[in-house]
Amino acid sequence: MSNTENQGDVWEVFIQSKPGLPHKHAGSVHATDKEMALQNARDMYTRRQEGTCLWVVPLNAITSSMPEDNGSFFEPSDDKIYRHPTHYVMPEGAKHI
Amino acid sequence: MEDLKKLEEFQAKIDAEIKIEPKDWMPDDYRKHLQRQISQHAHSEVIGMQPEGNWISRAPSLRAKVVLLAKIQDEAGHGQYLYSAAETLGKSRDEFIDELQSGKAKYSSIFNYPTLTWADMGAVGWLVDGAAIVNQVSLQRTSYGPYSRAMVRICKEESFHQRQGYEIMAAMAKGTPEQKAMAQDALNRFWWPSIMMFGPHDSDSPNTGNAVKWKIKRETNDELRQKFIDKTIQQAEIIGLTIPDPDLKWNEDRGHYDFGEMDWDEFWRVVKGHGPCNKQRLNHHKKAHNDGAWVRKAAIAYAKKQNEKQLVA
């Protein structure tokens, strides 16, 4: 892992605000190990009971798509409007569908 | 040529209110402006802990003390959010801290004024945080995604800061004549530096043009200053304190208060390092940073050892 001199690595922080909800990205912290990352994330992002669960993930473990490739990368879904319910014609008067 | 096309696409996104994210193409000047502005903002949060830290051990009650501690801890957190946002622009935290300590980067000049009495804790919360909130509410709509998200989080947390300061001022203004005088004195000293926090007049602010075009800033220095003044005057009146500006007058035509001219010579003197506490603030930051070096070293050594253990196992 690449240390930026002596500030530790960057860890991305995800918070689940209550049971049943997905973990949501909140920001990042610096830490030298995973326990420290969790504690720093707690101190920084949950000072007001914002969460019931925290994830910390080393930044360099995340693979991201690149915005400049968005056109071709997301192209496969462009022409498949039949994946949306509004594509289908319902008989007049049909209910609860 | 290609850059010109990219620049057009970039501006089109800005105009359409689409946020810019770290991996998106952006003009160099946009990146540089943000690096400067966000890190300056982060430095201000961190240095801003010092004038208040001065009163933790002398807070007049246990309640006042825990509140002050919580507020200062928030400010440390806000500094961290902002450094995190600044880092997404490709500069490391060490570089930002280095720029602060070498004097290359600035922080808000307001923190170069001393906090002489407990009433100053009131004035700082009410006026300094109040002015910061006006600026930060506006910056929630800034065009750079990570900065905008940090601002949303900060604004949520910051509203208690201003209220705790105003509560102190209100209590002292209702107290003994000496306490009221102390509150008035704090207002007298902090008023002008607070309204100068918004920066020079638009006509003298070289960075405003691009910053507004790129929607880094959503409102200009003068617009934000006017907003702050308009809402603060009533708050002073209701607790019986007087804002130290004889030119303050409601202007029916403008729908705003008119106010006196600020002392820009003083403003630039303090920005350039000749305020009452510039040296003290930076020296304290350096000392804390250096005193903590062994902790960072130990943490890295420990992490290295843990990693090696894992490799062997």
Coordinates of N, CA and C in Angstrom, one line a residue, chain A residues 1 3 5 8-9 11 31-36, chain B residues 296-312:
Chain A
M1 N 0.8 -1.2 0.0 CA 0.0 0.0 0.0 C 0.9 1.3 0.0
N3 N 2.1 4.6 1.1 CA 1.9 5.6 2.1 C 2.2 7.0 1.6
E5 N 3.8 9.7 2.5 CA 4.7 10.0 3.6 C 4.3 9.4 5.0
G8 N -0.6 8.0 6.6 CA -1.3 6.7 6.5 C -2.0 6.7 5.2
D9 N -2.7 5.6 4.9 CA -3.4 5.4 3.7 C -4.8 6.0 3.7
W11 N -8.7 5.5 3.4 CA -9.8 4.5 3.5 C -11.1 5.2 3.2
A31 N -5.6 6.3 7.8 CA -5.3 5.4 8.9 C -4.2 4.5 8.4
T32 N -3.4 3.9 9.4 CA -2.3 3.0 9.0 C -2.8 1.6 9.1
D33 N -3.9 1.3 9.8 CA -4.4 -0.1 9.8 C -5.9 -0.1 9.9
K34 N -6.5 -1.3 9.8 CA -8.0 -1.3 9.6 C -8.7 -0.9 10.9
E35 N -8.1 -1.3 12.1 CA -8.7 -0.9 13.3 C -8.8 0.7 13.5
M36 N -7.6 1.2 13.1 CA -7.5 2.7 13.2 C -8.5 3.4 12.2
Chain B
R296 N 2.7 9.0 14.7 CA 2.5 8.5 13.3 C 3.6 7.5 12.9
K297 N 4.8 7.7 13.4 CA 5.9 6.7 13.2 C 5.5 5.4 13.8
A298 N 5.1 5.4 15.0 CA 4.7 4.1 15.7 C 3.6 3.4 15.0
A299 N 2.6 4.2 14.6 CA 1.4 3.6 13.9 C 1.9 2.9 12.6
I300 N 2.8 3.6 11.9 CA 3.2 3.0 10.6 C 4.1 1.7 10.9
A301 N 4.9 1.8 11.9 CA 5.7 0.6 12.2 C 4.9 -0.5 12.6
Y302 N 3.8 -0.3 13.4 CA 2.9 -1.3 13.8 C 2.2 -1.9 12.6
A303 N 1.7 -1.1 11.7 CA 1.0 -1.6 10.6 C 1.9 -2.5 9.7
K304 N 3.2 -2.1 9.6 CA 4.1 -2.8 8.8 C 4.3 -4.2 9.4
K305 N 4.5 -4.2 10.7 CA 4.7 -5.5 11.5 C 3.5 -6.4 11.3
Q306 N 2.3 -5.8 11.4 CA 1.0 -6.6 11.2 C 1.0 -7.2 9.8
N307 N 1.3 -6.4 8.8 CA 1.3 -6.9 7.4 C 2.3 -8.0 7.2
E308 N 3.5 -7.9 7.8 CA 4.5 -9.0 7.7 C 4.0 -10.2 8.3
K309 N 3.4 -10.1 9.5 CA 2.9 -11.3 10.2 C 1.8 -12.0 9.3
Q310 N 1.0 -11.2 8.7 CA 0.0 -11.8 7.8 C 0.6 -12.5 6.6
L311 N 1.6 -12.0 6.1 CA 2.3 -12.6 4.9 C 2.9 -14.0 5.3
V312 N 3.4 -14.1 6.5 CA 4.1 -15.3 7.0 C 3.0 -16.3 7.3

